């Protein structure tokens, strides 16, 4: 079931840094870059830096010719510090301080995303000559980690903003995000139908949207299965051909999770396996890594990681467990309702591996809550 790659397995065998830590295979990231480019031909990849902003990842992707989606001046600086051309950076956060827009503009970033008139005016004021992407609201059904409501505006409002942007002399386009870990392949067709309507309306009102940003949503490999990347590619390209038969000047994709999740494994130590009462059927397994040490996406048990223990190959009996982190916060429970089972042989001191943990872990770790150090990360 688990194929971590030789380099990661070797690291785990030979290096024993203090847990918890993540180790990430850069060749795997590179492979994902090529896979996605093959699945959605012609689309320009903007790696969503927030998924994992580590310098070795940015360097590897930059060398491959990737562009980058950023959310803050901090992420812009990470990209610039390794020599990424600001023309290859898109400031995709729809919520930006005016001075941060001005900073981005001053260092040569020219692509900004908005979802309101207020933000459009900020960009037009603080970044003259910029091109602007208007984000369409999406309800994110079918996604394990939705990104709805907080971002995007309704289709008629997207039209209004495109028309306004054109009137302000800005180049414009449309973006959406179907929700992260989107496992419903129909999501793209449904959304592109609305996007096509937006393009038509905008054009009829004198605006000229030229580019389309398809966002992220491509999967990592977790407990519940997701379609293959080729199936995603077919869903997207079929929907594009259907709703944009004449093609588009420029198509962007913004993968985060897909690029880095499966490249990483998070190693954590079992602190305690307990039954609160001898009659208890369920055991509690406490790991030295919890919600505050990188596993934040277990919030509401949304992302259900695959977990490997040293006893799996022995094939012994397993039993129901609740899995929790090490801190004194009762929110620091990873799984209580998702029916996880672990070997009965599992015991204190065992090393447990959380698989596909390369995305949305390292920078989600607190800096020192309860005195526990932040998650370490290594790149091989
Ligand atoms: C987080 C984010 C992404 C990446 O999403 P994934 O589901 O991880 O691929 C892409 N675009 C924007 C604007 C984002 O905020």
mmCIF file of C-alpha atoms and ligand atoms in Angstrom:
data_model
loop_
_atom_site.group_PDB
_atom_site.id
_atom_site.type_symbol
_atom_site.label_atom_id
_atom_site.label_comp_id
_atom_site.label_asym_id
_atom_site.label_seq_id
_atom_site.Cartn_x
_atom_site.Cartn_y
_atom_site.Cartn_z
ATOM 1 C CA UNK A 1 0.000 0.000 0.000
ATOM 2 C CA UNK A 2 2.845 2.372 0.693
ATOM 3 C CA UNK A 3 5.431 3.451 -1.775
ATOM 4 C CA UNK A 4 7.391 6.254 -0.210
ATOM 5 C CA UNK A 5 10.258 6.191 -2.644
ATOM 6 C CA UNK A 6 13.763 4.942 -2.013
ATOM 7 C CA UNK A 7 15.240 8.282 -0.908
ATOM 8 C CA UNK A 8 12.638 8.852 1.782
ATOM 9 C CA UNK A 9 12.880 5.266 3.047
ATOM 10 C CA UNK A 10 16.643 5.587 3.219
ATOM 11 C CA UNK A 11 16.377 8.829 5.166
ATOM 12 C CA UNK A 12 13.998 7.189 7.628
ATOM 13 C CA UNK A 13 16.318 4.196 8.002
ATOM 14 C CA UNK A 14 19.554 6.116 8.396
ATOM 15 C CA UNK A 15 18.721 9.511 9.888
ATOM 16 C CA UNK A 16 16.981 9.770 13.185
ATOM 17 C CA UNK A 17 16.262 13.427 13.860
ATOM 18 C CA UNK A 18 13.995 14.220 16.789
ATOM 19 C CA UNK A 19 10.327 13.683 15.999
ATOM 20 C CA UNK A 20 8.046 14.983 14.747
ATOM 21 C CA UNK A 21 9.498 15.748 11.335
ATOM 22 C CA UNK A 22 8.538 15.689 7.667
ATOM 23 C CA UNK A 23 10.822 14.422 4.937
ATOM 24 C CA UNK A 24 10.095 15.305 1.329
ATOM 25 C CA UNK A 25 11.329 13.780 -1.909
ATOM 26 C CA UNK A 26 12.092 16.565 -4.388
ATOM 27 C CA UNK A 27 12.177 14.212 -7.373
ATOM 28 C CA UNK A 28 8.608 13.292 -6.550
ATOM 29 C CA UNK A 29 7.633 16.973 -6.682
ATOM 30 C CA UNK A 30 9.346 17.268 -10.051
ATOM 31 C CA UNK A 31 7.489 14.212 -11.292
ATOM 32 C CA UNK A 32 4.173 15.754 -10.221
ATOM 33 C CA UNK A 33 4.992 18.955 -12.106
ATOM 34 C CA UNK A 34 5.416 16.942 -15.304
ATOM 35 C CA UNK A 35 2.348 14.767 -14.672
ATOM 36 C CA UNK A 36 0.090 17.764 -14.293
ATOM 37 C CA UNK A 37 1.533 19.489 -17.341
ATOM 38 C CA UNK A 38 0.774 16.341 -19.323
ATOM 39 C CA UNK A 39 -2.754 16.014 -17.906
ATOM 40 C CA UNK A 40 -3.752 19.602 -18.748
ATOM 41 C CA UNK A 41 -1.719 20.456 -21.847
ATOM 42 C CA UNK A 42 -1.027 24.112 -22.476
ATOM 43 C CA UNK A 43 -1.878 25.311 -18.976
ATOM 44 C CA UNK A 44 0.758 27.345 -17.175
ATOM 45 C CA UNK A 45 1.478 26.024 -13.683
ATOM 46 C CA UNK A 46 1.439 28.523 -10.830
ATOM 47 C CA UNK A 47 2.513 26.517 -7.800
ATOM 48 C CA UNK A 48 0.485 27.590 -4.740
ATOM 49 C CA UNK A 49 3.383 28.449 -2.469
ATOM 50 C CA UNK A 50 1.326 28.148 0.704
ATOM 51 C CA UNK A 51 1.133 24.355 0.322
ATOM 52 C CA UNK A 52 4.828 24.160 1.160
ATOM 53 C CA UNK A 53 7.070 27.217 0.748
ATOM 54 C CA UNK A 54 10.383 25.462 1.490
ATOM 55 C CA UNK A 55 13.250 26.857 -0.525
ATOM 56 C CA UNK A 56 14.329 23.501 -2.010
ATOM 57 C CA UNK A 57 10.827 23.032 -3.423
ATOM 58 C CA UNK A 58 10.668 26.541 -4.871
ATOM 59 C CA UNK A 59 14.124 26.085 -6.385
ATOM 60 C CA UNK A 60 13.285 22.764 -7.969
ATOM 61 C CA UNK A 61 10.018 24.052 -9.430
ATOM 62 C CA UNK A 62 11.601 27.273 -10.596
ATOM 63 C CA UNK A 63 14.270 25.312 -12.455
ATOM 64 C CA UNK A 64 11.480 23.426 -14.223
ATOM 65 C CA UNK A 65 9.967 26.696 -15.405
ATOM 66 C CA UNK A 66 7.051 26.855 -12.973
ATOM 67 C CA UNK A 67 5.328 30.076 -12.050
ATOM 68 C CA UNK A 68 4.099 30.786 -8.520
ATOM 69 C CA UNK A 69 0.895 31.787 -6.748
ATOM 70 C CA UNK A 70 1.565 33.784 -3.585
ATOM 71 C CA UNK A 71 -0.548 35.255 -0.804
ATOM 72 C CA UNK A 72 1.667 37.781 0.970
ATOM 73 C CA UNK A 73 4.815 39.919 0.745
ATOM 74 C CA UNK A 74 6.559 37.156 2.703
ATOM 75 C CA UNK A 75 5.841 34.623 -0.024
ATOM 76 C CA UNK A 76 6.836 37.138 -2.696
ATOM 77 C CA UNK A 77 10.187 37.622 -0.949
ATOM 78 C CA UNK A 78 10.740 33.857 -0.716
ATOM 79 C CA UNK A 79 10.321 33.652 -4.477
ATOM 80 C CA UNK A 80 12.434 36.717 -5.291
ATOM 81 C CA UNK A 81 15.230 35.625 -2.948
ATOM 82 C CA UNK A 82 15.904 32.590 -5.128
ATOM 83 C CA UNK A 83 15.799 34.588 -8.325
ATOM 84 C CA UNK A 84 12.273 33.918 -9.544
ATOM 85 C CA UNK A 85 11.209 36.523 -12.107
ATOM 86 C CA UNK A 86 8.374 38.676 -10.668
ATOM 87 C CA UNK A 87 6.571 38.220 -13.982
ATOM 88 C CA UNK A 88 6.176 34.591 -12.947
ATOM 89 C CA UNK A 89 4.456 35.510 -9.686
ATOM 90 C CA UNK A 90 0.715 35.923 -9.265
ATOM 91 C CA UNK A 91 -0.565 37.608 -6.101
ATOM 92 C CA UNK A 92 -3.653 35.421 -5.761
ATOM 93 C CA UNK A 93 -4.907 36.395 -2.336
ATOM 94 C CA UNK A 94 -8.086 38.449 -2.704
ATOM 95 C CA UNK A 95 -7.368 40.143 0.629
ATOM 96 C CA UNK A 96 -4.322 42.398 0.550
ATOM 97 C CA UNK A 97 -3.218 45.495 2.402
ATOM 98 C CA UNK A 98 -2.869 48.485 0.106
ATOM 99 C CA UNK A 99 0.793 48.809 1.101
ATOM 100 C CA UNK A 100 1.384 45.135 0.305
ATOM 101 C CA UNK A 101 -0.054 45.656 -3.169
ATOM 102 C CA UNK A 102 2.228 48.662 -3.563
ATOM 103 C CA UNK A 103 5.199 46.598 -2.384
ATOM 104 C CA UNK A 104 4.400 43.826 -4.864
ATOM 105 C CA UNK A 105 4.096 46.418 -7.616
ATOM 106 C CA UNK A 106 7.427 48.002 -6.621
ATOM 107 C CA UNK A 107 9.265 44.700 -7.031
ATOM 108 C CA UNK A 108 7.696 43.983 -10.425
ATOM 109 C CA UNK A 109 4.693 41.756 -9.674
ATOM 110 C CA UNK A 110 1.920 42.558 -12.150
ATOM 111 C CA UNK A 111 -0.776 39.919 -11.557
ATOM 112 C CA UNK A 112 -3.347 40.402 -8.792
ATOM 113 C CA UNK A 113 -6.617 38.697 -7.880
ATOM 114 C CA UNK A 114 -9.698 40.480 -6.557
ATOM 115 C CA UNK A 115 -13.291 39.616 -5.692
ATOM 116 C CA UNK A 116 -14.763 43.002 -4.842
ATOM 117 C CA UNK A 117 -14.901 46.545 -6.199
ATOM 118 C CA UNK A 118 -13.099 47.785 -3.090
ATOM 119 C CA UNK A 119 -10.127 45.524 -3.758
ATOM 120 C CA UNK A 120 -10.157 46.288 -7.488
ATOM 121 C CA UNK A 121 -9.836 49.993 -6.714
ATOM 122 C CA UNK A 122 -6.966 49.280 -4.319
ATOM 123 C CA UNK A 123 -5.112 47.337 -7.020
ATOM 124 C CA UNK A 124 -5.804 49.945 -9.659
ATOM 125 C CA UNK A 125 -4.488 52.698 -7.318
ATOM 126 C CA UNK A 126 -1.489 50.900 -5.864
ATOM 127 C CA UNK A 127 -0.355 48.844 -8.865
ATOM 128 C CA UNK A 128 -0.842 50.916 -12.020
ATOM 129 C CA UNK A 129 -0.584 48.828 -15.164
ATOM 130 C CA UNK A 130 -1.379 45.576 -13.341
ATOM 131 C CA UNK A 131 -3.533 42.838 -14.773
ATOM 132 C CA UNK A 132 -6.374 41.681 -12.617
ATOM 133 C CA UNK A 133 -8.007 38.318 -12.123
ATOM 134 C CA UNK A 134 -11.574 38.274 -10.773
ATOM 135 C CA UNK A 135 -12.403 35.296 -8.606
ATOM 136 C CA UNK A 136 -15.713 33.527 -9.048
ATOM 137 C CA UNK A 137 -17.397 32.093 -5.960
ATOM 138 C CA UNK A 138 -17.704 28.346 -5.901
ATOM 139 C CA UNK A 139 -19.645 26.302 -3.363
ATOM 140 C CA UNK A 140 -16.916 23.631 -3.173
ATOM 141 C CA UNK A 141 -19.260 20.649 -2.798
ATOM 142 C CA UNK A 142 -17.258 17.437 -3.142
ATOM 143 C CA UNK A 143 -14.106 18.959 -1.675
ATOM 144 C CA UNK A 144 -12.597 17.584 1.531
ATOM 145 C CA UNK A 145 -11.092 20.992 2.338
ATOM 146 C CA UNK A 146 -13.513 23.598 0.939
ATOM 147 C CA UNK A 147 -12.427 27.157 0.230
ATOM 148 C CA UNK A 148 -15.879 28.574 -0.274
ATOM 149 C CA UNK A 149 -17.654 31.728 0.875
ATOM 150 C CA UNK A 150 -14.605 33.571 2.116
ATOM 151 C CA UNK A 151 -13.430 34.041 -1.465
ATOM 152 C CA UNK A 152 -15.012 34.907 -4.761
ATOM 153 C CA UNK A 153 -18.105 36.736 -5.895
ATOM 154 C CA UNK A 154 -21.194 35.643 -7.823
ATOM 155 C CA UNK A 155 -21.119 35.464 -11.620
ATOM 156 C CA UNK A 156 -22.953 38.774 -12.269
ATOM 157 C CA UNK A 157 -20.530 40.510 -9.909
ATOM 158 C CA UNK A 158 -17.564 38.985 -11.727
ATOM 159 C CA UNK A 159 -18.969 40.512 -14.928
ATOM 160 C CA UNK A 160 -19.358 43.884 -13.229
ATOM 161 C CA UNK A 161 -15.742 43.798 -12.008
ATOM 162 C CA UNK A 162 -14.393 42.746 -15.411
ATOM 163 C CA UNK A 163 -16.211 45.639 -17.037
ATOM 164 C CA UNK A 164 -14.882 48.016 -14.385
ATOM 165 C CA UNK A 165 -11.331 46.696 -14.728
ATOM 166 C CA UNK A 166 -11.488 47.207 -18.479
ATOM 167 C CA UNK A 167 -12.733 50.746 -17.961
ATOM 168 C CA UNK A 168 -9.728 51.310 -15.676
ATOM 169 C CA UNK A 169 -7.475 50.145 -18.500
ATOM 170 C CA UNK A 170 -6.456 46.862 -16.904
ATOM 171 C CA UNK A 171 -5.936 43.524 -18.605
ATOM 172 C CA UNK A 172 -8.347 41.072 -16.953
ATOM 173 C CA UNK A 173 -9.336 37.445 -16.541
ATOM 174 C CA UNK A 174 -11.263 35.062 -14.318
ATOM 175 C CA UNK A 175 -10.248 32.567 -11.631
ATOM 176 C CA UNK A 176 -11.995 30.058 -9.430
ATOM 177 C CA UNK A 177 -11.054 27.323 -7.015
ATOM 178 C CA UNK A 178 -13.234 24.221 -6.823
ATOM 179 C CA UNK A 179 -12.092 23.470 -3.269
ATOM 180 C CA UNK A 180 -9.012 21.655 -2.111
ATOM 181 C CA UNK A 181 -8.879 17.851 -2.381
ATOM 182 C CA UNK A 182 -11.816 18.033 -4.766
ATOM 183 C CA UNK A 183 -12.900 14.481 -5.513
ATOM 184 C CA UNK A 184 -15.933 15.259 -7.693
ATOM 185 C CA UNK A 185 -14.728 15.534 -11.264
ATOM 186 C CA UNK A 186 -17.950 17.263 -12.357
ATOM 187 C CA UNK A 187 -16.889 20.321 -10.365
ATOM 188 C CA UNK A 188 -14.926 21.744 -13.310
ATOM 189 C CA UNK A 189 -17.687 21.318 -15.872
ATOM 190 C CA UNK A 190 -20.257 22.981 -13.608
ATOM 191 C CA UNK A 191 -17.965 25.884 -12.903
ATOM 192 C CA UNK A 192 -16.751 26.359 -16.461
ATOM 193 C CA UNK A 193 -20.345 26.597 -17.616
ATOM 194 C CA UNK A 194 -20.728 29.630 -15.361
ATOM 195 C CA UNK A 195 -17.359 31.000 -16.404
ATOM 196 C CA UNK A 196 -18.375 30.784 -20.059
ATOM 197 C CA UNK A 197 -21.497 32.771 -19.217
ATOM 198 C CA UNK A 198 -19.331 35.363 -17.458
ATOM 199 C CA UNK A 199 -17.014 35.707 -20.483
ATOM 200 C CA UNK A 200 -19.965 36.120 -22.835
ATOM 201 C CA UNK A 201 -21.674 38.728 -20.662
ATOM 202 C CA UNK A 202 -18.454 40.624 -20.067
ATOM 203 C CA UNK A 203 -17.648 40.706 -23.777
ATOM 204 C CA UNK A 204 -21.137 41.910 -24.608
ATOM 205 C CA UNK A 205 -20.505 44.817 -22.237
ATOM 206 C CA UNK A 206 -17.204 45.791 -23.774
ATOM 207 C CA UNK A 207 -14.797 43.985 -21.455
ATOM 208 C CA UNK A 208 -12.222 41.624 -22.837
ATOM 209 C CA UNK A 209 -11.218 38.902 -20.382
ATOM 210 C CA UNK A 210 -8.204 37.155 -21.847
ATOM 211 C CA UNK A 211 -7.115 34.565 -19.338
ATOM 212 C CA UNK A 212 -8.631 31.863 -17.156
ATOM 213 C CA UNK A 213 -7.173 30.543 -13.938
ATOM 214 C CA UNK A 214 -8.493 27.060 -13.117
ATOM 215 C CA UNK A 215 -7.180 27.094 -9.539
ATOM 216 C CA UNK A 216 -6.167 24.033 -7.552
ATOM 217 C CA UNK A 217 -8.096 21.136 -6.085
ATOM 218 C CA UNK A 218 -6.020 18.285 -7.509
ATOM 219 C CA UNK A 219 -5.577 15.545 -4.952
ATOM 220 C CA UNK A 220 -3.139 14.073 -2.520
ATOM 221 C CA UNK A 221 -3.462 10.400 -1.651
ATOM 222 C CA UNK A 222 -5.330 10.006 1.608
ATOM 223 C CA UNK A 223 -7.460 7.282 3.145
ATOM 224 C CA UNK A 224 -10.424 7.768 0.796
ATOM 225 C CA UNK A 225 -9.591 7.213 -2.820
ATOM 226 C CA UNK A 226 -9.507 9.984 -5.379
ATOM 227 C CA UNK A 227 -9.446 9.728 -9.188
ATOM 228 C CA UNK A 228 -6.139 9.582 -11.059
ATOM 229 C CA UNK A 229 -4.543 12.787 -12.321
ATOM 230 C CA UNK A 230 -5.316 11.695 -15.869
ATOM 231 C CA UNK A 231 -8.998 11.482 -14.976
ATOM 232 C CA UNK A 232 -8.781 15.020 -13.589
ATOM 233 C CA UNK A 233 -7.012 16.089 -16.762
ATOM 234 C CA UNK A 234 -9.727 14.569 -18.942
ATOM 235 C CA UNK A 235 -12.476 16.219 -16.874
ATOM 236 C CA UNK A 236 -10.814 19.617 -17.152
ATOM 237 C CA UNK A 237 -9.852 19.456 -20.825
ATOM 238 C CA UNK A 238 -13.254 18.084 -21.826
ATOM 239 C CA UNK A 239 -15.024 20.861 -19.937
ATOM 240 C CA UNK A 240 -12.727 23.477 -21.479
ATOM 241 C CA UNK A 241 -13.391 22.192 -24.984
ATOM 242 C CA UNK A 242 -17.104 22.165 -24.290
ATOM 243 C CA UNK A 243 -17.455 25.664 -22.848
ATOM 244 C CA UNK A 244 -14.595 27.402 -24.661
ATOM 245 C CA UNK A 245 -14.592 25.785 -28.103
ATOM 246 C CA UNK A 246 -12.632 28.742 -29.529
ATOM 247 C CA UNK A 247 -9.911 28.403 -26.918
ATOM 248 C CA UNK A 248 -8.465 31.035 -24.606
ATOM 249 C CA UNK A 249 -5.331 33.161 -24.785
ATOM 250 C CA UNK A 250 -3.947 31.892 -21.522
ATOM 251 C CA UNK A 251 -4.882 29.132 -19.097
ATOM 252 C CA UNK A 252 -3.354 28.875 -15.646
ATOM 253 C CA UNK A 253 -3.546 26.159 -13.001
ATOM 254 C CA UNK A 254 -2.625 26.637 -9.355
ATOM 255 C CA UNK A 255 -1.830 23.265 -7.838
ATOM 256 C CA UNK A 256 -0.677 23.161 -4.240
ATOM 257 C CA UNK A 257 -1.596 19.890 -2.617
ATOM 258 C CA UNK A 258 -1.080 17.731 -5.704
ATOM 259 C CA UNK A 259 2.478 18.948 -6.174
ATOM 260 C CA UNK A 260 3.798 18.204 -2.704
ATOM 261 C CA UNK A 261 1.439 16.096 -0.580
ATOM 262 C CA UNK A 262 2.513 12.634 -1.714
ATOM 263 C CA UNK A 263 6.183 13.598 -1.765
ATOM 264 C CA UNK A 264 6.285 13.819 2.028
ATOM 265 C CA UNK A 265 5.981 11.597 5.060
ATOM 266 C CA UNK A 266 5.614 12.814 8.617
ATOM 267 C CA UNK A 267 7.276 10.702 11.273
ATOM 268 C CA UNK A 268 5.925 10.896 14.804
ATOM 269 C CA UNK A 269 6.507 8.889 17.976
ATOM 270 C CA UNK A 270 3.844 7.186 20.050
ATOM 271 C CA UNK A 271 3.850 8.835 23.470
ATOM 272 C CA UNK A 272 1.155 6.722 25.081
ATOM 273 C CA UNK A 273 -1.364 4.031 24.235
ATOM 274 C CA UNK A 274 -4.022 3.882 26.912
ATOM 275 C CA UNK A 275 -7.412 2.580 27.843
ATOM 276 C CA UNK A 276 -9.046 4.930 30.308
ATOM 277 C CA UNK A 277 -10.901 2.047 31.865
ATOM 278 C CA UNK A 278 -10.101 -1.654 31.587
ATOM 279 C CA UNK A 279 -13.521 -2.186 29.979
ATOM 280 C CA UNK A 280 -12.862 0.362 27.255
ATOM 281 C CA UNK A 281 -12.994 -1.103 23.824
ATOM 282 C CA UNK A 282 -11.280 1.863 22.197
ATOM 283 C CA UNK A 283 -7.674 2.767 22.887
ATOM 284 C CA UNK A 284 -6.329 6.300 22.867
ATOM 285 C CA UNK A 285 -3.129 6.714 20.899
ATOM 286 C CA UNK A 286 -1.211 9.898 21.699
ATOM 287 C CA UNK A 287 1.398 10.947 19.156
ATOM 288 C CA UNK A 288 4.090 13.600 19.551
ATOM 289 C CA UNK A 289 2.517 15.416 16.579
ATOM 290 C CA UNK A 290 -0.970 16.855 16.623
ATOM 291 C CA UNK A 291 -3.132 19.627 15.250
ATOM 292 C CA UNK A 292 -0.658 22.235 16.485
ATOM 293 C CA UNK A 293 2.394 20.523 14.988
ATOM 294 C CA UNK A 294 1.445 20.439 11.361
ATOM 295 C CA UNK A 295 -1.627 18.224 11.235
ATOM 296 C CA UNK A 296 -4.027 21.179 11.195
ATOM 297 C CA UNK A 297 -5.976 19.734 8.295
ATOM 298 C CA UNK A 298 -7.354 17.068 10.615
ATOM 299 C CA UNK A 299 -9.659 19.880 11.788
ATOM 300 C CA UNK A 300 -13.171 18.413 11.685
ATOM 301 C CA UNK A 301 -11.362 15.249 10.536
ATOM 302 C CA UNK A 302 -11.463 16.782 7.050
ATOM 303 C CA UNK A 303 -8.237 15.300 5.707
ATOM 304 C CA UNK A 304 -7.914 11.656 6.705
ATOM 305 C CA UNK A 305 -4.280 10.672 6.375
ATOM 306 C CA UNK A 306 -3.068 7.145 5.844
ATOM 307 C CA UNK A 307 -0.997 6.088 8.847
ATOM 308 C CA UNK A 308 1.696 3.419 8.829
ATOM 309 C CA UNK A 309 2.914 1.621 11.950
ATOM 310 C CA UNK A 310 5.880 -0.719 12.449
ATOM 311 C CA UNK A 311 3.463 -3.596 13.111
ATOM 312 C CA UNK A 312 1.526 -3.450 9.836
ATOM 313 C CA UNK A 313 3.540 -6.079 7.991
ATOM 314 C CA UNK A 314 3.207 -8.607 10.813
ATOM 315 C CA UNK A 315 -0.516 -8.741 10.079
ATOM 316 C CA UNK A 316 -1.538 -9.022 13.737
ATOM 317 C CA UNK A 317 -4.961 -7.999 15.061
ATOM 318 C CA UNK A 318 -6.011 -4.371 15.019
ATOM 319 C CA UNK A 319 -8.494 -2.452 17.123
ATOM 320 C CA UNK A 320 -10.352 0.841 17.205
ATOM 321 C CA UNK A 321 -8.407 3.912 18.272
ATOM 322 C CA UNK A 322 -8.832 7.590 18.894
ATOM 323 C CA UNK A 323 -5.710 9.416 17.798
ATOM 324 C CA UNK A 324 -4.554 12.594 19.509
ATOM 325 C CA UNK A 325 -1.641 14.999 19.720
ATOM 326 C CA UNK A 326 0.588 15.675 22.717
ATOM 327 C CA UNK A 327 -0.606 19.103 23.911
ATOM 328 C CA UNK A 328 -2.841 20.027 26.838
ATOM 329 C CA UNK A 329 -5.557 21.322 24.547
ATOM 330 C CA UNK A 330 -8.611 19.155 24.149
ATOM 331 C CA UNK A 331 -8.948 20.389 20.555
ATOM 332 C CA UNK A 332 -5.711 18.517 19.859
ATOM 333 C CA UNK A 333 -7.478 15.333 18.766
ATOM 334 C CA UNK A 334 -6.817 14.109 15.245
ATOM 335 C CA UNK A 335 -9.405 11.380 14.781
ATOM 336 C CA UNK A 336 -12.266 10.356 17.028
ATOM 337 C CA UNK A 337 -15.110 9.789 14.568
ATOM 338 C CA UNK A 338 -13.347 8.476 11.485
ATOM 339 C CA UNK A 339 -13.104 4.846 12.632
ATOM 340 C CA UNK A 340 -9.331 4.467 12.578
ATOM 341 C CA UNK A 341 -7.875 1.086 13.583
ATOM 342 C CA UNK A 342 -4.307 0.362 14.655
ATOM 343 C CA UNK A 343 -2.468 -2.839 15.584
ATOM 344 C CA UNK A 344 -3.056 -4.072 19.136
ATOM 345 C CA UNK A 345 0.727 -4.464 19.316
ATOM 346 C CA UNK A 346 1.234 -0.692 19.012
ATOM 347 C CA UNK A 347 3.079 0.658 22.000
ATOM 348 C CA UNK A 348 4.849 3.648 23.527
ATOM 349 C CA UNK A 349 8.013 4.574 21.631
ATOM 350 C CA UNK A 350 6.867 3.165 18.286
ATOM 351 C CA UNK A 351 7.518 5.355 15.270
ATOM 352 C CA UNK A 352 4.380 6.008 13.241
ATOM 353 C CA UNK A 353 4.387 7.487 9.736
ATOM 354 C CA UNK A 354 1.678 9.843 8.517
ATOM 355 C CA UNK A 355 1.706 9.442 4.739
ATOM 356 C CA UNK A 356 1.225 12.077 2.053
ATOM 357 C CA UNK A 357 2.011 14.784 4.575
ATOM 358 C CA UNK A 358 4.041 17.075 2.302
ATOM 359 C CA UNK A 359 1.298 19.677 1.835
ATOM 360 C CA UNK A 360 -0.159 22.079 4.373
ATOM 361 C CA UNK A 361 1.882 20.744 7.282
ATOM 362 C CA UNK A 362 5.257 22.450 7.792
ATOM 363 C CA UNK A 363 4.030 26.030 7.958
ATOM 364 C CA UNK A 364 0.831 25.090 9.771
ATOM 365 C CA UNK A 365 2.889 24.138 12.811
ATOM 366 C CA UNK A 366 2.719 26.447 15.825
ATOM 367 C CA UNK A 367 6.013 28.004 16.849
ATOM 368 C CA UNK A 368 6.032 26.479 20.303
ATOM 369 C CA UNK A 369 2.591 25.888 21.757
ATOM 370 C CA UNK A 370 2.886 24.120 25.110
ATOM 371 C CA UNK A 371 6.658 24.179 24.756
ATOM 372 C CA UNK A 372 6.736 21.682 21.928
ATOM 373 C CA UNK A 373 9.095 22.673 19.096
ATOM 374 C CA UNK A 374 7.741 23.272 15.604
ATOM 375 C CA UNK A 375 7.677 20.507 13.054
ATOM 376 C CA UNK A 376 11.080 19.963 11.449
ATOM 377 C CA UNK A 377 11.371 19.445 7.705
ATOM 378 C CA UNK A 378 13.989 17.793 5.510
ATOM 379 C CA UNK A 379 14.332 17.607 1.727
ATOM 380 C CA UNK A 380 16.008 14.752 -0.093
HETATM 381 C C1 LIG B 1 -4.655 27.272 -1.692
HETATM 382 C C2 LIG B 1 -4.835 27.776 -3.050
HETATM 383 C C3 LIG B 1 -4.484 26.987 -4.152
HETATM 384 C C4 LIG B 1 -3.986 25.568 -4.029
HETATM 385 O O1 LIG B 1 -5.035 24.680 -3.802
HETATM 386 P P1 LIG B 1 -4.819 23.109 -3.782
HETATM 387 O O2 LIG B 1 -6.164 22.560 -3.564
HETATM 388 O O3 LIG B 1 -3.860 22.816 -2.693
HETATM 389 O O4 LIG B 1 -4.266 22.706 -5.098
HETATM 390 C C5 LIG B 1 -4.624 27.548 -5.400
HETATM 391 N N1 LIG B 1 -5.074 28.801 -5.575
HETATM 392 C C6 LIG B 1 -5.418 29.588 -4.533
HETATM 393 C C7 LIG B 1 -5.899 30.970 -4.804
HETATM 394 C C8 LIG B 1 -5.316 29.105 -3.247
HETATM 395 O O5 LIG B 1 -5.671 29.885 -2.223
#
